Short mmCIF file of C-alpha atoms and ligand atoms in Angstrom, two decimals:
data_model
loop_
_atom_site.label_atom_id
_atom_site.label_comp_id
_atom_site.label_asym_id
_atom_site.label_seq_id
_atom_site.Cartn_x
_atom_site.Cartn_y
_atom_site.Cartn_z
CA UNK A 159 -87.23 98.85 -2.63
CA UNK A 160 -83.72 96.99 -3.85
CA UNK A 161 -81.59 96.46 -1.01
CA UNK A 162 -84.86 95.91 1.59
CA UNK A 163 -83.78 92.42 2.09
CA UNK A 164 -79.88 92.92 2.41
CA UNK A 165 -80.70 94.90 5.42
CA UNK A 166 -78.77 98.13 4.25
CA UNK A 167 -77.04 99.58 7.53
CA UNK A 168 -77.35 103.51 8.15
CA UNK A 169 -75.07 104.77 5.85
CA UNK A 170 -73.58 102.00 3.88
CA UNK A 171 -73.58 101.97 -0.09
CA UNK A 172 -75.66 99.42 -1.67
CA UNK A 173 -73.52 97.14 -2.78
CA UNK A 174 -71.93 96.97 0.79
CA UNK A 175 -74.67 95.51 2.48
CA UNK A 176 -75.17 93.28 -0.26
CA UNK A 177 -71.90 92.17 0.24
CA UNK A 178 -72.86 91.88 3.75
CA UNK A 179 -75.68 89.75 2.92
CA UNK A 180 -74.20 87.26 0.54
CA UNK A 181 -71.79 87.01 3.69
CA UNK A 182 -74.22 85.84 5.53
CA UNK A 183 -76.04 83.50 3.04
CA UNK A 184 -72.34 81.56 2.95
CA UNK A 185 -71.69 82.04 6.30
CA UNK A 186 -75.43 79.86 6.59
CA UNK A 187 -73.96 77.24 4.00
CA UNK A 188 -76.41 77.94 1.39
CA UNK A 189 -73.31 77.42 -1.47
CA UNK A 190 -71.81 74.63 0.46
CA UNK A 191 -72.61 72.03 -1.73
CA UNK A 192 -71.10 72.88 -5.14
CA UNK A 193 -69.11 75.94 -3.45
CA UNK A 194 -70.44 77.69 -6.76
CA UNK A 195 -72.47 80.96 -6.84
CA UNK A 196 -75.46 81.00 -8.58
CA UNK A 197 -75.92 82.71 -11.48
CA UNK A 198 -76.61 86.55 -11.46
CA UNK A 199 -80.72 86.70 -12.03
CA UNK A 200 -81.40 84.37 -9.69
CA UNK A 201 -78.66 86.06 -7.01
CA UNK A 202 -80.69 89.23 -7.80
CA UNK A 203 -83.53 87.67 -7.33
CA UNK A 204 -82.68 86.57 -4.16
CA UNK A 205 -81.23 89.38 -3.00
CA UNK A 206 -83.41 91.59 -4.79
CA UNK A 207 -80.87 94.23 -6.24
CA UNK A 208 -80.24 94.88 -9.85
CA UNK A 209 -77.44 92.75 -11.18
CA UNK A 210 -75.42 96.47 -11.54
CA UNK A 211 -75.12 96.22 -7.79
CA UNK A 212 -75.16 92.58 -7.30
CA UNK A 213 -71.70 92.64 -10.03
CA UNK A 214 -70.10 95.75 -7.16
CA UNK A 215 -71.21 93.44 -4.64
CA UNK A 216 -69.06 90.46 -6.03
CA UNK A 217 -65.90 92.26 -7.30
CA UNK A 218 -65.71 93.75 -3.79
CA UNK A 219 -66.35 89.82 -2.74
CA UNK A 220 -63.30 88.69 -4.67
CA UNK A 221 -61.05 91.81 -3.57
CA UNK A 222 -61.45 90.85 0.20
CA UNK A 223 -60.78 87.33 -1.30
CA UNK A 224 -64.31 85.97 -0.02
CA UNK A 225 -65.00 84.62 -3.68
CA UNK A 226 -63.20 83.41 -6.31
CA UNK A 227 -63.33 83.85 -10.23
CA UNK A 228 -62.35 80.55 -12.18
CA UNK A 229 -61.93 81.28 -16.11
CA UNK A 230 -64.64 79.87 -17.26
CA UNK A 231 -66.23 78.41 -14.65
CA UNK A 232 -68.15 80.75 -12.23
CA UNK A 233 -67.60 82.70 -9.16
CA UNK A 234 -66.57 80.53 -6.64
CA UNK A 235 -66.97 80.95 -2.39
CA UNK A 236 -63.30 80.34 -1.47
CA UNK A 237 -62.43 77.43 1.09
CA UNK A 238 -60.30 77.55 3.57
CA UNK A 239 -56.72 75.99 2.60
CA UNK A 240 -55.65 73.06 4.58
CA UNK A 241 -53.06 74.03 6.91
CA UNK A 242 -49.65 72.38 6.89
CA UNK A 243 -46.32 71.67 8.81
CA UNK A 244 -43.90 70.40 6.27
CA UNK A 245 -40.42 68.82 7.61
CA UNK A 246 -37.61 69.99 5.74
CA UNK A 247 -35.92 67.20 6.58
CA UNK A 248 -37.73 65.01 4.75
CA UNK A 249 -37.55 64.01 0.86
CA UNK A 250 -41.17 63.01 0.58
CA UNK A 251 -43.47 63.83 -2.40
CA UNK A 252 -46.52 66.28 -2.24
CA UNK A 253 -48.98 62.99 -3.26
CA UNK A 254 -47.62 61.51 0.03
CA UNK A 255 -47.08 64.37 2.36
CA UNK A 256 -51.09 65.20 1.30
CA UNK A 257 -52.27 61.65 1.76
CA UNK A 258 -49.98 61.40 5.38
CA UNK A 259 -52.61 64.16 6.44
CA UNK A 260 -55.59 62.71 5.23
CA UNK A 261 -55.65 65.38 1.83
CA UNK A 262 -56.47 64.57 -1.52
CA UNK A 263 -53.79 65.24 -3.66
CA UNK A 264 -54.81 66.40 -7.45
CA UNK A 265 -52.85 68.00 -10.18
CA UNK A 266 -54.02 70.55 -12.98
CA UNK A 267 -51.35 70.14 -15.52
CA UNK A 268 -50.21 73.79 -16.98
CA UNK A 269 -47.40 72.23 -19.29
CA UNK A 270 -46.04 68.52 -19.88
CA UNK A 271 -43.74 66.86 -22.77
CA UNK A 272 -40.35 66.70 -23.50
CA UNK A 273 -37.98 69.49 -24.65
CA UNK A 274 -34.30 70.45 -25.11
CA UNK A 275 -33.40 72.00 -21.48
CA UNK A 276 -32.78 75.87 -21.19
CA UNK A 277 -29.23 76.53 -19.92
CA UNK A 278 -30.77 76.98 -16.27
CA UNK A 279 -31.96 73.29 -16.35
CA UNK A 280 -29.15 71.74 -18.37
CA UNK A 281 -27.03 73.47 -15.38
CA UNK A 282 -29.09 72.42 -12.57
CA UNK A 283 -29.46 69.06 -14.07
CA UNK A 284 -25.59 68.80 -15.22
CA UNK A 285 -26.85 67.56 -18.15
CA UNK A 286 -25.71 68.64 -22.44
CA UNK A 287 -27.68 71.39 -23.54
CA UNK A 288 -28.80 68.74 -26.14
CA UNK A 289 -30.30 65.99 -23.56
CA UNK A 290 -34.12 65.74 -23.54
CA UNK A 291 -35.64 66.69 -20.64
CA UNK A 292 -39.10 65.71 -19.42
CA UNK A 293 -41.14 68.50 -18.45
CA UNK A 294 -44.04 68.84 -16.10
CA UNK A 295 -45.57 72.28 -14.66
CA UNK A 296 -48.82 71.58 -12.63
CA UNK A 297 -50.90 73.65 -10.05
CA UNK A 298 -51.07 71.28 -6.72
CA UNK A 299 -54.38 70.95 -5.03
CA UNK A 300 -55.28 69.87 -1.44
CA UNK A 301 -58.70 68.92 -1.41
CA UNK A 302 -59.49 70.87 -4.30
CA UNK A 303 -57.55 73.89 -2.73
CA UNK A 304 -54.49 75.05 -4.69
CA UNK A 305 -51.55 74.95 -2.64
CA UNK A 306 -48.47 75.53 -5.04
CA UNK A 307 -47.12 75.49 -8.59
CA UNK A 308 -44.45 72.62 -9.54
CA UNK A 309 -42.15 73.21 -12.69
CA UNK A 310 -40.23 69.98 -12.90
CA UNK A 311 -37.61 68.74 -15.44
CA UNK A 312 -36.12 65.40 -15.13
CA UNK A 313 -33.82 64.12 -18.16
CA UNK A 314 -35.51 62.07 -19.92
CA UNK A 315 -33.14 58.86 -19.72
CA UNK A 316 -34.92 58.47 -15.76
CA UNK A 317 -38.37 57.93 -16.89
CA UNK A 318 -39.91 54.65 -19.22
CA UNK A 319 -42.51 54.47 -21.55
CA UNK A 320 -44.34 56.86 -23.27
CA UNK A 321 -46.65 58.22 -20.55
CA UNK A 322 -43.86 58.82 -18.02
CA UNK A 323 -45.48 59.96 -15.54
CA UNK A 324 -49.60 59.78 -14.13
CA UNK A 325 -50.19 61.29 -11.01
CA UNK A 326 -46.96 61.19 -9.25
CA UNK A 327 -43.60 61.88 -10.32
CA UNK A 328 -41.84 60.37 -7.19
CA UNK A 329 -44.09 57.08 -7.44
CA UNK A 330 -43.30 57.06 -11.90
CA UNK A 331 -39.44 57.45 -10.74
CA UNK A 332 -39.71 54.83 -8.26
CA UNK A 333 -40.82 52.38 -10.91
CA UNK A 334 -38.44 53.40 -13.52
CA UNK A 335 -35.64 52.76 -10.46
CA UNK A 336 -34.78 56.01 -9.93
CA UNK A 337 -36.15 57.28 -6.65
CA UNK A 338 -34.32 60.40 -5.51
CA UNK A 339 -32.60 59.47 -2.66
CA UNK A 340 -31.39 62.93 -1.41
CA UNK A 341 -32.12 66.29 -2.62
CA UNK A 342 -30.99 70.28 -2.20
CA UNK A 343 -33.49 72.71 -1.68
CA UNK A 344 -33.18 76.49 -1.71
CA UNK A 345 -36.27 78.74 -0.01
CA UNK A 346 -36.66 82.40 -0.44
CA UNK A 347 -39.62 84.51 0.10
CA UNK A 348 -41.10 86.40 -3.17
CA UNK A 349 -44.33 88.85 -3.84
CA UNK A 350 -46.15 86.95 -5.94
CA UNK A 351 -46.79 87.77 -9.54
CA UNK A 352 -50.47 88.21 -11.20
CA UNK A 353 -50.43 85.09 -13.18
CA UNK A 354 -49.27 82.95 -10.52
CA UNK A 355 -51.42 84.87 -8.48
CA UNK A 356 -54.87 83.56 -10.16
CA UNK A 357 -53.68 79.98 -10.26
CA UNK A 358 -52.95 79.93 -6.47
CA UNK A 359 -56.10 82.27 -5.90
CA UNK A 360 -54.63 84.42 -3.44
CA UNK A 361 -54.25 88.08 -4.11
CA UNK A 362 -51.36 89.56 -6.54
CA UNK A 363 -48.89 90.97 -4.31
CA UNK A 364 -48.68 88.23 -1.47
CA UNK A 365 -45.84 86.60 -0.18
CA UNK A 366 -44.82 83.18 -1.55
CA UNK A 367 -42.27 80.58 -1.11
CA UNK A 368 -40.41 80.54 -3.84
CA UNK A 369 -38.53 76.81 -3.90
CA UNK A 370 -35.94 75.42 -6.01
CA UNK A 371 -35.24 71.21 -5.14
CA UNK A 372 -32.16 69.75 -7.07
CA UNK A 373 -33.12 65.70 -5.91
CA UNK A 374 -29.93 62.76 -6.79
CA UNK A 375 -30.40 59.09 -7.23
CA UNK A 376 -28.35 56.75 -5.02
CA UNK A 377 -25.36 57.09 -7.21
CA UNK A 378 -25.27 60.68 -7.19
CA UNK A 379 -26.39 61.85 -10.54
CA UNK A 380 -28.89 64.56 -10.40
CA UNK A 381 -32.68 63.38 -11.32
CA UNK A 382 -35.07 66.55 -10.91
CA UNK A 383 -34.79 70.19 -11.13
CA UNK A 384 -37.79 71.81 -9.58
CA UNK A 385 -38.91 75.30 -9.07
CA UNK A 386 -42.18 75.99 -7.34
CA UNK A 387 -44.31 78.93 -5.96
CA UNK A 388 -45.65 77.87 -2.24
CA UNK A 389 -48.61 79.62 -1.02
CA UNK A 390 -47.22 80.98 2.17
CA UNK A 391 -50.68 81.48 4.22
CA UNK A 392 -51.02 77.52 3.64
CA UNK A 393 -47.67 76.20 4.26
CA UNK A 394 -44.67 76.30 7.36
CA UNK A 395 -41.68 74.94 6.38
CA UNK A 396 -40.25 73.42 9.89
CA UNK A 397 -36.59 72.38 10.49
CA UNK A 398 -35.09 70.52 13.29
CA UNK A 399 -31.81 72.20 14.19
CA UNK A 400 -28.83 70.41 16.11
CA UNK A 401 -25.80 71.19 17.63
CA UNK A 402 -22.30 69.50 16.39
CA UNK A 403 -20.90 67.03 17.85
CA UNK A 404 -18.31 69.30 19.15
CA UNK A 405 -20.53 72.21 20.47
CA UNK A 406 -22.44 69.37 21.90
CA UNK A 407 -19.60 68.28 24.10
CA UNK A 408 -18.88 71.81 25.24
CA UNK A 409 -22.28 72.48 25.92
CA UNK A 410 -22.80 68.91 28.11
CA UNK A 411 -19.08 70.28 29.09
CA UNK A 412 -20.18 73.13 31.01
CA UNK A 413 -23.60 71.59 32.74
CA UNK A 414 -21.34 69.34 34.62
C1 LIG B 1801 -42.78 67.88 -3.82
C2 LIG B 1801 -41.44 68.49 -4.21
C3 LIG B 1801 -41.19 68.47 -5.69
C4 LIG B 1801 -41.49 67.11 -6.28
C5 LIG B 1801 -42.90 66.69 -5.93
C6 LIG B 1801 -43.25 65.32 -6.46
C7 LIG B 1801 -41.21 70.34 -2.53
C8 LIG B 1801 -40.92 71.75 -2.32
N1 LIG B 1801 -41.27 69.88 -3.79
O1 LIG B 1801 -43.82 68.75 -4.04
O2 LIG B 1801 -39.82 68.79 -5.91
O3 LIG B 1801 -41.33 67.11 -7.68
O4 LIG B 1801 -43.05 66.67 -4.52
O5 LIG B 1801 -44.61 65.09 -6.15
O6 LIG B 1801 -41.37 69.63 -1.60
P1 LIG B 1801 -45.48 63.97 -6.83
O7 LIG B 1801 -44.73 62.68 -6.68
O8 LIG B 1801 -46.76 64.01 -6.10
O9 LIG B 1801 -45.62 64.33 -8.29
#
């Protein structure tokens, strides 16, 4: 009988309990290893169910956000994203702020080469409208976890060579002597959209952090434009606040 092994509850459709059961088959670690579902015979197989239900089973999988779908590549069980406490007071890099907490930092490269800015970037930049600009758009990953989406544009004149950057963009502007040394950045929170949505695998609809950086070089000029989608269930943005000087002598003021 299908379903005899997914141990159907009183009540519950099908493709429920099948859900149920491929719950508990992760839950048990049996897809640890490559994280990857099997294919569908031998899931139905397993689970004896005809793939028509084992297919319901999965979408519902990937609705609750239990699995994944890569293009391409398979149904995926999702991991849990690395947690983390970023300083805002800080001008670190994501390479380094991942490998501070023991994460392995990896990029997938959506878009990279140089162009003629748009006005936004020739703005943000204060740079001609007919400067090159360097272009890089990656997804960030966290152990293999995708944590955010970077769209950087540095003119041109900061980087060297013809591979200007590898991994790291801090670490290539470092080399090429042009470390930011301070930088403005601007949070707001935004639903994210459906394309952004399946590169960050969450859900379309969820909250993001939607950051723009505007980094300078020692002598002021401006060296990166960045705008970036943060996943907001994997990131908290912390800032130290003080009091002025002034309102600090009141305050010490009055306690005496
Ligand atoms: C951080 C910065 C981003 C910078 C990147 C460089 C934020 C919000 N953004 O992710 O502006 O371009 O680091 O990282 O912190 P990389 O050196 O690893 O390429």
């Amino acid at each position: 009988m299908e379903g005899r092994r997914a141990g159907r509850a009183e009540r519950m459709p099908l493709f429920e309990s099948v859900g149920e059961a491929l719950k508990r088959e992760i839950a048990s670690g049996r897809f640890a290893a490559a994280d990857v579902l099997p294919g569908e015979r031998e899931l139905s197989d397993m689970l004896e169910v005809s793939r028509t239900t084992l297919r319901r089973a999965i979408a519902a999988l990937v609705d609750e956000g239990v699995l994944v779908h890569r293009h391409g590549a398979g149904t995926f069980v999702r991991r849990s994203p690395p947690h983390v406490e970023q300083p805002l007071s800080r001008l670190t890099s994501f390479t380094e702020d991942m490998r501070l907490r023991g994460l392995t930092a990896s990029s997938r490269v959506i878009e990279r080469g140089t162009f003629l800015p748009t006005p936004e970037e020739s703005m943000m930049l204060d740079i001609a409208l007919s400067e090159t600009v360097f272009r890089l758009a990656r997804l960030r990953l966290a152990d293999g976890v995708p944590m955010a989406i970077e769209r950087a544009a540095v003119p041109l004149r900061f980087l060297g060579g013809e591979e200007p950057v590898a991994d790291s963009l801090y670490a290539a502007l470092q080399t090429a002597g042009f470390r930011p040394v301070r930088a403005l950045q601007r949070l707001r929170a935004v639903v994210i959209g459906a394309a952004e949505a399946a590169m960050l695998e969450i859900a379309e609809g969820s909250p993001a952090l939607d950051i723009h950086r505007v980094a300078f070089v020692a002598d002021g000029r401006r060296v990166e434009f960045t705008r970036s989608f943060y996943r907001s269930d994997t990131y908290d943005f912390v800032a130290e606040l003080t009091l002025s000087a002034n309102a600090r002598e009141r305050a010490e003021g009055a306690v005496r």
